[in-house]
Tab-separated table of C-alpha atoms in Angstrom:
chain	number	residue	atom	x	y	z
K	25	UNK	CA	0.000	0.000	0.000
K	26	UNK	CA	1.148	3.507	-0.882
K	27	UNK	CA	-0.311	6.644	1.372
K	28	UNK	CA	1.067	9.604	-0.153
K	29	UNK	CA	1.165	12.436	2.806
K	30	UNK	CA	2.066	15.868	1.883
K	31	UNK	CA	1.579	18.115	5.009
K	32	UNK	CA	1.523	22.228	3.380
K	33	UNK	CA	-0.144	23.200	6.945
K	34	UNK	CA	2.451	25.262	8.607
K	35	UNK	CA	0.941	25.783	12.070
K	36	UNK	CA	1.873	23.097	14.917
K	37	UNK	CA	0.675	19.135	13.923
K	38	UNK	CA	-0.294	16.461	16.036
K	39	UNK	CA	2.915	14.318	16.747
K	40	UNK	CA	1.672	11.239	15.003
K	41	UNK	CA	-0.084	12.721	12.176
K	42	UNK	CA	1.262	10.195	9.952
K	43	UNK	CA	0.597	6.906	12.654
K	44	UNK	CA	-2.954	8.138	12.542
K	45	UNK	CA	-3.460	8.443	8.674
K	46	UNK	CA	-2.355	4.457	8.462
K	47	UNK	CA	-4.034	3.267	11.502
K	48	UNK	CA	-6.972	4.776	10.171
K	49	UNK	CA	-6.484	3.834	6.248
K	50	UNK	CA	-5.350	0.496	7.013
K	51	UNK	CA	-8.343	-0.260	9.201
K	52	UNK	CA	-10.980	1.281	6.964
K	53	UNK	CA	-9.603	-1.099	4.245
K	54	UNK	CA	-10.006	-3.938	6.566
K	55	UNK	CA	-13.487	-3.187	7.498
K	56	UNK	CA	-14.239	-3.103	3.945
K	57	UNK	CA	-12.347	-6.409	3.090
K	58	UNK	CA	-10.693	-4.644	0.067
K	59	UNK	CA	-8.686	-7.098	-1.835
K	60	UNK	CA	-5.945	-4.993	-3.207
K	61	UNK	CA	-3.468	-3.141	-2.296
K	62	UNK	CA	-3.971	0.579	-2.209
K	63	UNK	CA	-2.606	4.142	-3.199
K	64	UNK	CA	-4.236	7.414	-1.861
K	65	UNK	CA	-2.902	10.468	-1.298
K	66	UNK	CA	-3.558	12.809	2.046
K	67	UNK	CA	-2.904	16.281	1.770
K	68	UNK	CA	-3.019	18.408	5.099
K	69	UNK	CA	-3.940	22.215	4.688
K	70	UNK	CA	-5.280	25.178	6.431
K	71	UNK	CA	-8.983	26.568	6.080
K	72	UNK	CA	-7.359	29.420	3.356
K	73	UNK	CA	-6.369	26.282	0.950
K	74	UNK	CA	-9.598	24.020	1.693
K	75	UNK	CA	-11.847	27.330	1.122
K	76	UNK	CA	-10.572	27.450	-2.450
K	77	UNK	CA	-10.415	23.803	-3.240
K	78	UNK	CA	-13.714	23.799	-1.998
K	79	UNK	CA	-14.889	26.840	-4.381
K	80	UNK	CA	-12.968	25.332	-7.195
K	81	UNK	CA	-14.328	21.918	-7.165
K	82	UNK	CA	-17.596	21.920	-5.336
K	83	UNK	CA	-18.791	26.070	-5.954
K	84	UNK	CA	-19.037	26.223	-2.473
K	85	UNK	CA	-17.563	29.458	-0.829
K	86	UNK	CA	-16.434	28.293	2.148
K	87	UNK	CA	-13.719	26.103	4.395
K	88	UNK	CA	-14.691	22.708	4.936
K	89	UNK	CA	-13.134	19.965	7.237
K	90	UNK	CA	-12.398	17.344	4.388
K	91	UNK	CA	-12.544	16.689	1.348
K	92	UNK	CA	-12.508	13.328	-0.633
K	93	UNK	CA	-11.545	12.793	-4.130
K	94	UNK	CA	-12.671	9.416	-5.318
K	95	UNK	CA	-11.098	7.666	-8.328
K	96	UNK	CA	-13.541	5.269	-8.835
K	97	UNK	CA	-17.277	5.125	-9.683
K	98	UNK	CA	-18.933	1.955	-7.613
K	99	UNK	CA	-21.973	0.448	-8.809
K	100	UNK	CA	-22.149	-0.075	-5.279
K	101	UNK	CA	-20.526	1.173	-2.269
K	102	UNK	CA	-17.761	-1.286	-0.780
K	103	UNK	CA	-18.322	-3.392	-3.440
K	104	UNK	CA	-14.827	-4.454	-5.440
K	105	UNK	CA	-15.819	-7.226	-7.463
K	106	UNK	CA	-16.472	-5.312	-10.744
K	107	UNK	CA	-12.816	-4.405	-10.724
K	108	UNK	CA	-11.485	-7.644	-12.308
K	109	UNK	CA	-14.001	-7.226	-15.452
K	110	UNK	CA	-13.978	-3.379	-15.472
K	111	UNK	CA	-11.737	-2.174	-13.392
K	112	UNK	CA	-8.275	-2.069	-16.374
K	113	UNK	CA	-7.786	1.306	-15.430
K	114	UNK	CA	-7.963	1.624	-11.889
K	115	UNK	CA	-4.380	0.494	-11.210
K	116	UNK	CA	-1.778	2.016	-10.973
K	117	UNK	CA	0.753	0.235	-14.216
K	118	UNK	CA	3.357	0.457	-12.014
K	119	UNK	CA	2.924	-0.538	-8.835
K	120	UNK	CA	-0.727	-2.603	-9.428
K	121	UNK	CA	-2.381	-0.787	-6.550
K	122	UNK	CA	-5.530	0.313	-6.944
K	123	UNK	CA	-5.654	4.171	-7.297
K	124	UNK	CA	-8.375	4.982	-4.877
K	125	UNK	CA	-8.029	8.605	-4.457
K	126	UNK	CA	-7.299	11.581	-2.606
K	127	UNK	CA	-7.966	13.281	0.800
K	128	UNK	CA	-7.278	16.408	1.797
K	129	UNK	CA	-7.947	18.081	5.655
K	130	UNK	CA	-7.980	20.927	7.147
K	131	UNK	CA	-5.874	21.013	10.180
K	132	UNK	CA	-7.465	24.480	11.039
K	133	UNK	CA	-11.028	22.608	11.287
K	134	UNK	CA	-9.663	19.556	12.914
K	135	UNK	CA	-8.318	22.226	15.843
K	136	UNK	CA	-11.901	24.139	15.919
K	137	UNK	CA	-13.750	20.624	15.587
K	138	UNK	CA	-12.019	19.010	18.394
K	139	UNK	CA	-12.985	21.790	20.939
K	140	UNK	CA	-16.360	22.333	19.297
K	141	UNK	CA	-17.005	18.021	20.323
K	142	UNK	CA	-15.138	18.118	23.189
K	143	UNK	CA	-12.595	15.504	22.611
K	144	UNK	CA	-9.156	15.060	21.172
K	145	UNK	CA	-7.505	16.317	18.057
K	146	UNK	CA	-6.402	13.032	17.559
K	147	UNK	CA	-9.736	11.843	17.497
K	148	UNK	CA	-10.912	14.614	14.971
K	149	UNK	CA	-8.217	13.825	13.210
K	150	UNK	CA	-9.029	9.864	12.824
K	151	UNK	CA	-12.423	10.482	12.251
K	152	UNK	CA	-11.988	12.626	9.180
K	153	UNK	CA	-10.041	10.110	7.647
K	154	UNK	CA	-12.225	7.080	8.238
K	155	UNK	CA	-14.790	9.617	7.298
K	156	UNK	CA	-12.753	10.173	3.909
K	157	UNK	CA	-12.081	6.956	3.194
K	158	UNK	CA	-15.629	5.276	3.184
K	159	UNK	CA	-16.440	8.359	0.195
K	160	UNK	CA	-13.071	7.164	-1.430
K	161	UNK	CA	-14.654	3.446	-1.064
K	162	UNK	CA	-18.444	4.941	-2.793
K	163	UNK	CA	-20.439	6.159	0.662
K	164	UNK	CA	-22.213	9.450	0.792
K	165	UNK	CA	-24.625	10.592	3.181
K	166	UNK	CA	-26.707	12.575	1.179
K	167	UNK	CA	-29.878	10.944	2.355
K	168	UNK	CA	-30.676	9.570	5.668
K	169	UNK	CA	-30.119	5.714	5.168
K	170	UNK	CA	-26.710	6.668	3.898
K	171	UNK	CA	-25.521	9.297	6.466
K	172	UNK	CA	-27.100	6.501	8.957
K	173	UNK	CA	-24.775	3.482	7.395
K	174	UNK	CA	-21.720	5.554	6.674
K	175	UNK	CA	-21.853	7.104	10.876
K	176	UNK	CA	-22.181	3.184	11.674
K	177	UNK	CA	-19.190	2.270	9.498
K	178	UNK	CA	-17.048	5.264	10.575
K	179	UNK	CA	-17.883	5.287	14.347
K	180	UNK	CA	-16.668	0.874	14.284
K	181	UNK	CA	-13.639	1.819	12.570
K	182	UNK	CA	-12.404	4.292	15.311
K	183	UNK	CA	-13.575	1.668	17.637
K	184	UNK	CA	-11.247	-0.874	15.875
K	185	UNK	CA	-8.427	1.052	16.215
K	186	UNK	CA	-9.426	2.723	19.827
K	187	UNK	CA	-9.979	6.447	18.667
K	188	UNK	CA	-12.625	7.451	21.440
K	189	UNK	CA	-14.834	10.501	21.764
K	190	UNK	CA	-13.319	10.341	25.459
K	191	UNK	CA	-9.510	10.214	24.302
């Protein structure tokens, strides 16, 4: 598996940023039972650089806490199995992962966020990623039975790796 991690936030990080992002990763594609290996890239930014992704890609004029990038359209969400018919150009040539897409947080949000909740920035933290990677994987949570299965999914995978709202 390949995380790409480019960090362009230049105010103070969370010691083990990058432990987190893998835990997290690593145990989202585990709950998932994804069969290959993985690239994605995570990309951590202040609110200034999310507020224009977030104009530039969504028209909507404002910071946000994540963003997720998908590479690949599912037929359903979680589902891999249409990658060995269809799937040709989902891998990387090189390395054969499977390109899966791209996160990118805001590290300003994940500091306002964690005081807003009342628990940890490591716990923010975690939780936009497994948050990330189940829309990298096809969840939304545009309608209720969605936002419903994708809080189950995320809220099991912090659980797995013992990021709690009490941390």
């Amino acid at each position: 598996m390949s995380i790409i991690i480019e960090n362009e936030y230049q105010g103070a990080m969370l010691p083990d940023y990058e432990t987190i992002i893998y835990d997290i990763v690593n145990a989202a594609l585990d709950y998932e039972a994804c069969p290959y290996e993985c690239q994605i890239s995570v990309t951590l930014v202040d609110n200034k650089a999310i507020h224009q992704i977030n104009k530039e890609y969504r028209g909507i004029d404002r910071s946000t806490d994540v963003l997720s990038f998908p590479s690949l359209e599912y037929h359903e969400a979680g589902e891999f199995d249409w990658l060995e018919e269809e799937g040709i150009g989902c891998f990387d040539p090189e390395s054969g992962e499977l390109l899966l897409g791209d996160i990118m947080i805001s590290m300003d949000k994940v500091r306002e966020q964690a005081e807003e909740y009342g628990h940890s920035q490591r716990r923010e933290f975690a939780f936009l990623i497994a948050h990330s990677m189940l829309h990298l994987m096809g969840y939304d949570h545009m309608i209720q039975e969605e936002r419903l299965i994708m809080e189950k999914k995320q809220e099991e995978i912090l659980q797995m790796k013992h990021y709690t709202r009490d941390e």
